[in-house]
Short mmCIF file of C-alpha atoms in Angstrom, two decimals:
data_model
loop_
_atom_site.label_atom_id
_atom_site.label_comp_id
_atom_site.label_asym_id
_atom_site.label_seq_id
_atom_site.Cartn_x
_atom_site.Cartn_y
_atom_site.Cartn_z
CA UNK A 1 106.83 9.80 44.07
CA UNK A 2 109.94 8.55 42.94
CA UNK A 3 113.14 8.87 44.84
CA UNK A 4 115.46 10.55 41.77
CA UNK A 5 118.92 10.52 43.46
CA UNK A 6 118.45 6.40 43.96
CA UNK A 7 120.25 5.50 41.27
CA UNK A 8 122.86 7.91 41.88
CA UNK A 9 123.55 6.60 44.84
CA UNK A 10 123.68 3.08 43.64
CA UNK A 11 126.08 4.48 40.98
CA UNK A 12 128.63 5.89 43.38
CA UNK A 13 128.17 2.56 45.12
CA UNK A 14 129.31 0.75 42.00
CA UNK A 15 132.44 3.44 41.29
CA UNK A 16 133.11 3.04 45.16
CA UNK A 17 133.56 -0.74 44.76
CA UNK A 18 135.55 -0.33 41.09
CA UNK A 19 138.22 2.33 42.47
CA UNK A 20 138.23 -0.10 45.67
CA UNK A 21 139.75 -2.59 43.14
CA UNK A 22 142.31 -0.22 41.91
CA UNK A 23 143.61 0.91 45.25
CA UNK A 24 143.73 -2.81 46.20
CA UNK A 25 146.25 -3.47 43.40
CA UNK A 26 147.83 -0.23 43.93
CA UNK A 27 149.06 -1.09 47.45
CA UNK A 28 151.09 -4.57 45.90
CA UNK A 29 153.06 -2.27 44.06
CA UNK A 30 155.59 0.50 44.74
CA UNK A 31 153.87 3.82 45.11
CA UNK A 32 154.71 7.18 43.69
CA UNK A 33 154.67 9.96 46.38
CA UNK A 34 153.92 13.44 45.27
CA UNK A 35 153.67 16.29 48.26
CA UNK A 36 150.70 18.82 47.46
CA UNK A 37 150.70 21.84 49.86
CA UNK A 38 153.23 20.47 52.78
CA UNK A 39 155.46 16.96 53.39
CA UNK A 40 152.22 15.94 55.47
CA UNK A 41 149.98 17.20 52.73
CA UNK A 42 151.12 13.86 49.85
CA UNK A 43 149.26 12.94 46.38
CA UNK A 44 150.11 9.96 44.97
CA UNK A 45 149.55 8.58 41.27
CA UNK A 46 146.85 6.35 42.15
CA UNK A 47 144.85 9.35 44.38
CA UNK A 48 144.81 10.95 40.62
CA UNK A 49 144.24 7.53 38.64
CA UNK A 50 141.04 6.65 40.68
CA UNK A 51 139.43 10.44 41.01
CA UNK A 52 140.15 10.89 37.01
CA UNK A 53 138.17 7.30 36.36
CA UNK A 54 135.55 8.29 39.11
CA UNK A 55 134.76 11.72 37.68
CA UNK A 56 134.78 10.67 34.00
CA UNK A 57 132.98 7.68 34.50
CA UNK A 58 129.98 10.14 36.33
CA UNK A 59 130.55 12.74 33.75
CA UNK A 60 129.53 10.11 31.26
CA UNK A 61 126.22 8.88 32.86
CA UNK A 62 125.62 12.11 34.63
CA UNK A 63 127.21 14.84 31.78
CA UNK A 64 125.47 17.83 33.25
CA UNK A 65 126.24 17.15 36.92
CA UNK A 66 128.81 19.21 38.47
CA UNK A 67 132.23 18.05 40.53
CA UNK A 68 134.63 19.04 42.98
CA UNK A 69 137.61 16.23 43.50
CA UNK A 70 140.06 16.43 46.05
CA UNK A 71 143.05 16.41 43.36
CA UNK A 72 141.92 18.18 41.03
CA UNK A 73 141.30 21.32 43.64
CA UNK A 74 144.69 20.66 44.71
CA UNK A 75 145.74 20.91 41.07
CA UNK A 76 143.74 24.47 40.86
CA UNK A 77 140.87 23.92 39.81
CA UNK A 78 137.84 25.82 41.24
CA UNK A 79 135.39 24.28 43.60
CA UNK A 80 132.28 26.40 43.66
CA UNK A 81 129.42 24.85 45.38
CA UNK A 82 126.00 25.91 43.22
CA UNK A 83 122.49 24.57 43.01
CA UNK A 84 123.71 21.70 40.52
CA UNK A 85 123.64 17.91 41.26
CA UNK A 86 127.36 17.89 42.63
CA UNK A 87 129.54 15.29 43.16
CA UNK A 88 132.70 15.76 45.96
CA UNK A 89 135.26 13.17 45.60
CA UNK A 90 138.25 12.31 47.62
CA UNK A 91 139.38 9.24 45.64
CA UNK A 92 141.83 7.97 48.50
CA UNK A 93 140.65 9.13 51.81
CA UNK A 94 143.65 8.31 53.90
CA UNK A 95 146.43 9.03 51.55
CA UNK A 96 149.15 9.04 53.91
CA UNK A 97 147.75 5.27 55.73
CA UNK A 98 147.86 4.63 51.77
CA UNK A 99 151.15 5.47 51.40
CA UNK A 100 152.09 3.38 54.86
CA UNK A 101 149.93 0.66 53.64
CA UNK A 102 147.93 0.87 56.66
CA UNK A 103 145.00 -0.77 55.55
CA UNK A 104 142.70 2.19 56.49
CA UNK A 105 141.87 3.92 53.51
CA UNK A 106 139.09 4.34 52.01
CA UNK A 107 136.57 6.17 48.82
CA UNK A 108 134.56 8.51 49.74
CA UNK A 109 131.75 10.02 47.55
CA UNK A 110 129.51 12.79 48.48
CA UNK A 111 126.69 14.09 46.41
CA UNK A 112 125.12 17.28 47.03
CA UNK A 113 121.95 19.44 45.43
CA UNK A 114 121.04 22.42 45.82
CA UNK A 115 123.87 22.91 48.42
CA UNK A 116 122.43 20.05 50.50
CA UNK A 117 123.86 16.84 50.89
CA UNK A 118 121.61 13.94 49.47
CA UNK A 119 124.36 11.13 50.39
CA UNK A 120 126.87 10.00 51.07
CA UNK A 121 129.42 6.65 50.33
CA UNK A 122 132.34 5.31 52.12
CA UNK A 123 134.00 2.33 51.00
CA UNK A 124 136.70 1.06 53.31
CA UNK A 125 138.17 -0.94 50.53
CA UNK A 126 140.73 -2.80 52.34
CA UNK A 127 137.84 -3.70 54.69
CA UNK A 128 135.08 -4.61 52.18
CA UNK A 129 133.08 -2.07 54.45
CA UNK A 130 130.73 -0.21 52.13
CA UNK A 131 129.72 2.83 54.21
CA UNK A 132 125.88 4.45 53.16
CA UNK A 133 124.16 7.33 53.85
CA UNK A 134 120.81 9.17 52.37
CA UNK A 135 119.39 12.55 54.00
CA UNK A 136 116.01 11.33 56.30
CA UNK A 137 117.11 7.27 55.43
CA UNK A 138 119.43 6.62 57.71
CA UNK A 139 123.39 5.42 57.32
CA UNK A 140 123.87 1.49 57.03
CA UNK A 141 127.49 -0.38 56.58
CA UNK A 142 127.22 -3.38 54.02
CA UNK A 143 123.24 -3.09 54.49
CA UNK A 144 123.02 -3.20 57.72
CA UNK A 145 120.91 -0.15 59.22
CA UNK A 146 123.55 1.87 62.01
CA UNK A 147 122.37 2.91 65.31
CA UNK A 148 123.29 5.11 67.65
CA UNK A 149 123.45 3.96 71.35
CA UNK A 150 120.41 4.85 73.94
CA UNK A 151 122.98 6.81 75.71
CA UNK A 152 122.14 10.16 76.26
CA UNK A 153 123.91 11.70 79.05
CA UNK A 154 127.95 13.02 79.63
CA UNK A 155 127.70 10.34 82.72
CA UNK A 156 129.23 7.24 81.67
CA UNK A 157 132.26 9.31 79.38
CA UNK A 158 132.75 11.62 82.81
CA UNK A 159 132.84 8.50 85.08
CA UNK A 160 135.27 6.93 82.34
CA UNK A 161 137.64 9.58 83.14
#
């Protein structure tokens, strides 16, 4: 049977990569600070640039796929989870390390059916780490397969402290 979220996946991978790009450029330049709910809470131009080309470049492949972005909550608009192939955006994850051009920041795509998550992207863009995930495949950074270490006791963390 064929795997039909695949080529989501590699889609999200290739919009991960592409608003990479964008925030890359965006930290040379001087950036626009915007404060959503608090002063801790901060939007900036680019946060809305790269969710706006993210979500219309899906809703163009994808057009009956459903979305919930980071900004555009923030900017009111609903984010009810259904049934429907759904994408969750948060186009700079690490807004304020943005802001402080700290170079952790980073895209990160969900995508969830049927109220179950399906996968997952993280692209450390600063870091050229791209960050997988797929429910029952495992989580891999730049292909590489993650592991978890053998460790399965409290014993070495307890005798740590």
């Amino acid at each position: 049977m064929a795997d039909p979220w695949q080529q989501c996946m590699d889609y999200a991978v290739t919009l991960a990569r592409k608003a990479g790009e964008v925030i890359r450029e965006a930290l040379k330049e001087e950036i626009s600070i915007m404060i959503k709910s608090s002063p801790v809470d901060l939007v900036t131009v680019t946060d809305q640039k790269v969710e706006k080309m993210i979500i219309s470049s899906i809703k163009e492949k994808y057009p009956s796929h459903s979305f919930i972005g980071e900004e555009s909550v923030a900017a009111g608009e609903g984010s009810i989870l259904t049934d429907n192939p759904t994408w969750i955006i948060d186009p700079i994850d690490g807004t304020t390390n943005f802001v402080h051009r700290f170079p952790f920041v980073a895209v990160s795509i969900g995508f969830v059916v049927n109220k179950k998550i399906e996968f997952g992207v993280v692209y450390s863009c600063v870091e050229n780490k791209m960050y997988t995930g797929r429910k029952g495949k495992g989580a891999f950074c730049n292909g590489q397969k993650l592991r978890v270490s053998g460790q399965e006791g409290l014993e070495l963390l307890v005798q740590q402290l």
